CSV table of C-alpha atoms in Angstrom, one decimal:
chain,number,residue,atom,x,y,z
X,1,UNK,CA,149.2,64.7,91.9
X,2,UNK,CA,148.7,64.3,95.3
X,3,UNK,CA,149.6,67.5,96.2
X,4,UNK,CA,146.9,69.0,93.5
X,5,UNK,CA,144.4,66.7,95.1
X,6,UNK,CA,145.2,68.3,98.3
X,7,UNK,CA,144.7,72.0,97.3
X,8,UNK,CA,141.7,70.9,95.4
X,9,UNK,CA,140.1,69.5,98.9
X,10,UNK,CA,141.2,72.0,100.6
X,11,UNK,CA,139.2,74.5,98.9
X,12,UNK,CA,136.1,72.3,98.8
X,13,UNK,CA,136.3,72.1,102.6
X,14,UNK,CA,136.3,76.0,103.0
X,15,UNK,CA,133.3,75.6,101.3
X,16,UNK,CA,131.7,73.5,103.5
X,17,UNK,CA,132.2,70.4,101.4
X,18,UNK,CA,134.2,67.4,101.9
X,19,UNK,CA,135.3,65.2,99.0
X,20,UNK,CA,137.9,62.5,99.8
X,21,UNK,CA,141.3,63.0,98.5
X,22,UNK,CA,141.3,59.7,97.1
X,23,UNK,CA,138.4,60.6,94.9
X,24,UNK,CA,139.8,63.3,93.3
X,25,UNK,CA,143.3,62.0,92.8
X,26,UNK,CA,141.3,59.2,90.8
X,27,UNK,CA,139.7,61.5,88.4
X,28,UNK,CA,142.9,63.3,88.2
X,29,UNK,CA,144.8,59.9,87.3
X,30,UNK,CA,142.5,59.1,84.9
X,31,UNK,CA,142.5,62.6,82.6
X,32,UNK,CA,146.4,62.9,83.1
X,33,UNK,CA,147.4,59.5,82.8
X,34,UNK,CA,144.8,57.6,80.5
X,35,UNK,CA,143.4,60.7,78.6
X,36,UNK,CA,146.8,62.6,78.1
X,37,UNK,CA,145.1,65.8,79.4
X,38,UNK,CA,147.2,68.8,80.3
X,39,UNK,CA,147.8,69.3,84.3
X,40,UNK,CA,145.9,72.5,84.2
X,41,UNK,CA,143.1,71.2,81.9
X,42,UNK,CA,142.4,68.1,84.3
X,43,UNK,CA,142.7,70.1,87.1
X,44,UNK,CA,139.5,72.3,85.6
X,45,UNK,CA,137.7,69.3,84.9
X,46,UNK,CA,138.0,67.7,88.2
X,47,UNK,CA,136.8,71.2,89.9
X,48,UNK,CA,134.0,71.3,87.6
X,49,UNK,CA,132.8,67.9,87.9
X,50,UNK,CA,132.5,68.3,91.8
X,51,UNK,CA,131.1,71.6,91.4
X,52,UNK,CA,128.3,70.3,89.3
X,53,UNK,CA,127.9,67.4,91.7
X,54,UNK,CA,128.0,69.4,95.0
X,55,UNK,CA,125.7,72.2,93.1
X,56,UNK,CA,128.4,75.1,93.7
X,57,UNK,CA,128.6,77.8,91.3
X,58,UNK,CA,131.9,78.1,89.6
X,59,UNK,CA,132.7,81.9,90.7
X,60,UNK,CA,132.4,81.0,94.3
X,61,UNK,CA,135.2,78.1,94.0
X,62,UNK,CA,137.5,80.5,92.3
X,63,UNK,CA,137.0,84.0,94.2
X,64,UNK,CA,138.4,82.4,97.4
X,65,UNK,CA,141.4,80.7,95.9
X,66,UNK,CA,142.6,83.4,93.8
X,67,UNK,CA,145.4,85.6,94.2
X,68,UNK,CA,146.2,89.0,92.1
X,69,UNK,CA,144.9,88.1,88.6
X,70,UNK,CA,147.4,88.4,85.9
X,71,UNK,CA,147.2,90.8,82.8
X,72,UNK,CA,146.2,89.0,79.7
X,73,UNK,CA,146.0,89.6,76.0
X,74,UNK,CA,142.4,88.9,74.7
X,75,UNK,CA,143.6,86.5,72.2
X,76,UNK,CA,145.0,84.4,74.8
X,77,UNK,CA,141.9,84.3,76.4
X,78,UNK,CA,140.8,80.6,76.2
X,79,UNK,CA,140.7,78.9,79.7
X,80,UNK,CA,137.1,78.7,81.5
X,81,UNK,CA,137.2,80.0,84.8
X,82,UNK,CA,140.4,82.0,84.6
X,83,UNK,CA,140.8,85.3,86.7
X,84,UNK,CA,141.9,88.0,84.8
X,85,UNK,CA,143.4,91.6,84.4
X,86,UNK,CA,142.3,93.6,80.9
X,87,UNK,CA,143.5,96.6,79.6
X,88,UNK,CA,141.4,97.6,76.6
X,89,UNK,CA,139.0,100.1,74.5
X,90,UNK,CA,135.1,99.4,75.0
X,91,UNK,CA,134.1,99.3,71.2
X,92,UNK,CA,130.6,98.6,71.5
X,93,UNK,CA,127.6,98.5,74.0
X,94,UNK,CA,124.5,96.3,73.1
X,95,UNK,CA,120.9,96.9,74.0
X,96,UNK,CA,120.2,95.4,77.6
X,97,UNK,CA,116.9,94.7,79.4
X,98,UNK,CA,117.9,92.2,81.9
X,99,UNK,CA,117.6,93.7,85.1
X,100,UNK,CA,120.0,92.1,86.6
X,101,UNK,CA,122.8,93.1,83.9
X,102,UNK,CA,124.3,96.6,84.1
X,103,UNK,CA,126.0,96.5,80.4
X,104,UNK,CA,127.0,94.1,77.9
X,105,UNK,CA,129.6,95.3,75.3
X,106,UNK,CA,133.1,94.4,73.5
X,107,UNK,CA,136.3,95.5,74.9
X,108,UNK,CA,139.2,94.9,72.7
X,109,UNK,CA,142.8,95.2,72.9
X,110,UNK,CA,145.8,95.0,70.2
X,111,UNK,CA,144.9,91.3,70.1
X,112,UNK,CA,141.6,91.2,69.2
X,113,UNK,CA,138.2,91.6,71.1
X,114,UNK,CA,135.8,89.8,73.7
X,115,UNK,CA,132.2,89.9,75.0
X,116,UNK,CA,132.0,91.4,78.6
X,117,UNK,CA,128.7,91.2,80.8
X,118,UNK,CA,128.8,93.7,83.4
X,119,UNK,CA,126.2,92.1,86.5
X,120,UNK,CA,124.4,95.0,88.3
X,121,UNK,CA,125.6,93.5,91.5
X,122,UNK,CA,129.1,94.4,90.8
X,123,UNK,CA,128.4,97.9,91.6
X,124,UNK,CA,131.2,99.1,88.8
X,125,UNK,CA,131.0,102.1,87.3
X,126,UNK,CA,129.5,102.5,83.7
X,127,UNK,CA,131.7,102.4,80.9
X,128,UNK,CA,131.2,104.5,77.6
X,129,UNK,CA,132.1,103.4,73.8
X,130,UNK,CA,135.6,104.3,72.7
X,131,UNK,CA,137.1,105.0,76.1
X,132,UNK,CA,139.9,102.8,77.6
X,133,UNK,CA,139.5,101.0,80.7
X,134,UNK,CA,141.6,98.5,83.0
X,135,UNK,CA,139.0,95.6,84.1
X,136,UNK,CA,140.4,93.9,87.1
X,137,UNK,CA,139.9,90.6,88.2
X,138,UNK,CA,137.5,89.4,86.0
X,139,UNK,CA,136.5,85.6,85.3
X,140,UNK,CA,136.4,84.3,81.9
X,141,UNK,CA,133.3,82.0,81.2
X,142,UNK,CA,132.7,79.6,77.8
X,143,UNK,CA,129.6,79.6,76.5
X,144,UNK,CA,129.1,77.6,73.4
X,145,UNK,CA,132.5,77.2,72.7
X,146,UNK,CA,132.8,81.6,73.2
X,147,UNK,CA,134.7,82.7,75.5
X,148,UNK,CA,133.6,86.2,77.5
X,149,UNK,CA,134.4,88.3,80.7
X,150,UNK,CA,132.1,88.6,83.9
X,151,UNK,CA,132.4,91.7,85.9
X,152,UNK,CA,131.0,90.8,89.1
X,153,UNK,CA,131.3,92.1,93.1
X,154,UNK,CA,134.8,90.8,93.2
X,155,UNK,CA,135.9,93.0,90.1
X,156,UNK,CA,136.8,96.6,89.4
X,157,UNK,CA,137.1,98.8,86.4
X,158,UNK,CA,139.3,101.7,86.3
X,159,UNK,CA,139.7,104.5,83.8
X,160,UNK,CA,143.1,104.8,81.7
X,161,UNK,CA,144.6,107.2,79.4
X,162,UNK,CA,146.0,104.6,77.3
X,163,UNK,CA,145.3,105.1,73.3
X,164,UNK,CA,144.6,101.9,72.4
X,165,UNK,CA,144.5,100.3,68.7
X,166,UNK,CA,142.0,97.7,68.9
X,167,UNK,CA,143.2,94.7,66.4
X,168,UNK,CA,140.6,93.4,64.3
X,169,UNK,CA,140.8,91.5,60.6
X,170,UNK,CA,138.8,93.2,58.0
X,171,UNK,CA,136.0,90.9,56.8
X,172,UNK,CA,134.1,91.5,53.6
X,173,UNK,CA,130.5,89.5,52.5
X,174,UNK,CA,128.3,90.0,49.7
X,175,UNK,CA,125.0,88.9,49.4
X,176,UNK,CA,121.4,90.1,50.0
X,177,UNK,CA,119.7,91.8,52.6
X,178,UNK,CA,117.1,89.7,53.8
X,179,UNK,CA,116.1,91.4,56.8
X,180,UNK,CA,116.1,94.7,59.2
X,181,UNK,CA,115.8,93.9,62.8
X,182,UNK,CA,113.8,95.8,65.0
X,183,UNK,CA,115.8,98.6,66.8
X,184,UNK,CA,116.9,99.8,63.2
X,185,UNK,CA,115.9,103.1,61.7
X,186,UNK,CA,115.5,106.4,63.7
X,187,UNK,CA,116.6,105.5,67.0
X,188,UNK,CA,117.2,108.0,70.4
X,189,UNK,CA,120.6,107.3,72.7
X,190,UNK,CA,121.4,108.5,76.2
X,191,UNK,CA,123.4,111.3,76.4
X,192,UNK,CA,125.3,110.1,79.4
X,193,UNK,CA,126.4,106.5,78.0
X,194,UNK,CA,125.2,106.3,74.3
X,195,UNK,CA,122.9,103.7,75.0
X,196,UNK,CA,119.7,102.9,72.6
X,197,UNK,CA,116.9,104.1,74.5
X,198,UNK,CA,114.1,101.7,75.0
X,199,UNK,CA,110.6,103.9,75.4
X,200,UNK,CA,112.1,106.9,76.4
X,201,UNK,CA,114.6,105.4,78.8
X,202,UNK,CA,118.0,104.4,79.5
X,203,UNK,CA,118.6,101.2,81.2
X,204,UNK,CA,121.2,103.2,83.4
X,205,UNK,CA,119.8,106.4,83.3
X,206,UNK,CA,116.2,106.2,83.5
X,207,UNK,CA,114.1,109.0,81.4
X,208,UNK,CA,116.5,111.0,79.6
X,209,UNK,CA,116.2,113.9,76.5
X,210,UNK,CA,117.4,111.2,73.9
X,211,UNK,CA,119.9,112.2,71.2
X,212,UNK,CA,118.8,111.1,67.6
X,213,UNK,CA,120.8,108.5,65.7
X,214,UNK,CA,120.8,106.2,62.5
X,215,UNK,CA,121.1,102.5,62.8
X,216,UNK,CA,120.4,99.5,60.7
X,217,UNK,CA,121.0,96.1,62.2
X,218,UNK,CA,120.7,94.1,59.3
X,219,UNK,CA,120.6,90.2,58.4
X,220,UNK,CA,122.9,89.3,55.3
X,221,UNK,CA,122.6,86.0,53.3
X,222,UNK,CA,125.5,85.5,50.8
X,223,UNK,CA,123.7,81.9,50.0
X,224,UNK,CA,126.0,80.1,52.3
X,225,UNK,CA,125.5,81.5,55.4
X,226,UNK,CA,123.7,84.3,57.4
X,227,UNK,CA,125.5,87.2,59.0
X,228,UNK,CA,124.0,89.9,61.4
X,229,UNK,CA,125.4,93.3,60.7
X,230,UNK,CA,125.6,96.7,61.8
X,231,UNK,CA,125.2,99.6,60.3
X,232,UNK,CA,126.2,103.2,62.1
X,233,UNK,CA,124.9,106.4,60.9
X,234,UNK,CA,127.8,107.2,58.6
X,235,UNK,CA,126.9,103.8,56.6
X,236,UNK,CA,122.6,104.3,56.5
X,237,UNK,CA,123.3,107.9,55.4
X,238,UNK,CA,125.5,106.5,52.6
X,239,UNK,CA,123.0,103.7,51.4
X,240,UNK,CA,119.8,105.2,51.9
X,241,UNK,CA,120.8,108.9,50.8
X,242,UNK,CA,118.7,109.9,53.9
X,243,UNK,CA,120.1,112.1,56.0
X,244,UNK,CA,119.6,112.3,60.2
X,245,UNK,CA,117.7,115.6,59.7
X,246,UNK,CA,115.6,114.3,57.0
X,247,UNK,CA,114.7,111.4,58.9
X,248,UNK,CA,113.7,113.4,61.6
X,249,UNK,CA,111.8,115.4,59.2
X,250,UNK,CA,109.9,112.5,57.9
X,251,UNK,CA,109.0,111.3,61.6
X,252,UNK,CA,107.7,114.4,62.7
X,253,UNK,CA,105.3,114.8,59.5
X,254,UNK,CA,103.9,111.5,60.1
X,255,UNK,CA,103.9,111.9,63.9
X,256,UNK,CA,105.4,108.2,64.0
X,257,UNK,CA,108.8,107.3,63.9
X,258,UNK,CA,108.4,103.9,62.6
X,259,UNK,CA,108.0,105.3,59.3
X,260,UNK,CA,111.8,105.5,58.9
X,261,UNK,CA,112.3,102.2,59.6
X,262,UNK,CA,109.7,101.1,57.2
X,263,UNK,CA,110.9,103.3,54.4
X,264,UNK,CA,114.5,101.7,55.0
X,265,UNK,CA,112.9,98.5,54.2
X,266,UNK,CA,111.1,99.2,51.4
X,267,UNK,CA,114.7,100.5,50.0
X,268,UNK,CA,117.1,97.5,50.8
X,269,UNK,CA,115.6,94.7,51.4
X,270,UNK,CA,115.9,92.3,48.8
X,271,UNK,CA,118.6,94.1,47.0
X,272,UNK,CA,122.6,93.1,47.0
X,273,UNK,CA,125.5,94.9,48.9
X,274,UNK,CA,129.0,94.3,49.8
X,275,UNK,CA,130.0,95.1,53.2
X,276,UNK,CA,133.4,95.8,54.5
X,277,UNK,CA,134.0,95.6,58.2
X,278,UNK,CA,135.1,93.8,61.4
X,279,UNK,CA,133.4,90.6,62.8
X,280,UNK,CA,132.9,91.4,66.4
X,281,UNK,CA,131.0,88.4,68.4
X,282,UNK,CA,127.8,87.5,66.1
X,283,UNK,CA,128.0,90.9,64.6
X,284,UNK,CA,130.0,92.4,61.5
X,285,UNK,CA,130.5,96.0,62.6
X,286,UNK,CA,129.9,97.9,59.0
X,287,UNK,CA,132.7,100.5,58.1
X,288,UNK,CA,131.6,100.9,54.6
X,289,UNK,CA,128.9,99.2,52.4
X,290,UNK,CA,127.8,99.3,48.5
X,291,UNK,CA,125.4,98.3,46.0
X,292,UNK,CA,126.0,95.3,43.8
X,293,UNK,CA,124.2,95.3,40.6
X,294,UNK,CA,123.2,91.9,39.8
X,295,UNK,CA,122.3,92.6,35.9
X,296,UNK,CA,121.9,95.6,33.6
X,297,UNK,CA,118.2,95.9,32.7
X,298,UNK,CA,119.3,97.1,29.1
X,299,UNK,CA,121.7,94.0,28.9
X,300,UNK,CA,118.9,92.0,30.2
X,301,UNK,CA,116.6,92.9,27.3
X,302,UNK,CA,119.7,92.7,24.8
X,303,UNK,CA,120.0,89.0,25.9
X,304,UNK,CA,116.4,88.1,25.8
X,305,UNK,CA,116.0,89.4,22.4
X,306,UNK,CA,119.2,87.6,21.3
X,307,UNK,CA,117.6,84.3,22.8
X,308,UNK,CA,114.1,84.9,21.0
X,309,UNK,CA,116.2,85.5,17.5
X,310,UNK,CA,117.9,81.8,18.0
């Protein structure tokens, strides 16, 4: 334990903070022997305590002490502050309006998926959906009980040719579509990176001649919980009967792209559907959607008539 305390003290000393080894040992001893915390977890807890006490960012502490980061399966990423290399496929990119963030999305391997945040200061290359990459020296961050990867100036990203089959469990939900969020309907995407445009501009490539697409960001309620779901073009066309071409024509006739979203809301909100797909972070990425008929109107009339007779 003394050696571990010395290592922690030495690292803080490199950052210009002198912490008595005895103080570190005392906290390690309490965590390991009194509370029976595993050694690595105790080390992390003690380090985090002194980081907060001296107002030092966690990344600053770990950047200096790490060596070559190990390869990690996404399912095994369960330790805050750990530096890892991850080989995976970018399965989704999300809209982002924060100027200090370059990209936000999900990367997956054979064991699962995890959110990543690429900071603008990292200077890393832009990634694309459905392409495979090696994320090197990325740091694990825990937020509200969920883990994500942060790509910063110490990280690098390499494009790879590997064909990666992303492992995700299929989830089925049945419930009412209670809302369709903004950013749905007829949208435009950047032809370079596939991001949804905001006011005709891409966060990365600026003003571009966007490519039309259909998307629904639905809110589903199964009576127990609420689930955000994303329906891509194929699912939108299936459930609305509206093609991309007809949506473009509708918007052109009205001189208003918003009419497509309003039409979708009037068709879908308040009705019941069964969705199948994969749950990725807070979203269910739908692979299929079908209406659920809660009753047959003719059947209801018969039941009412029978009740009146009784």
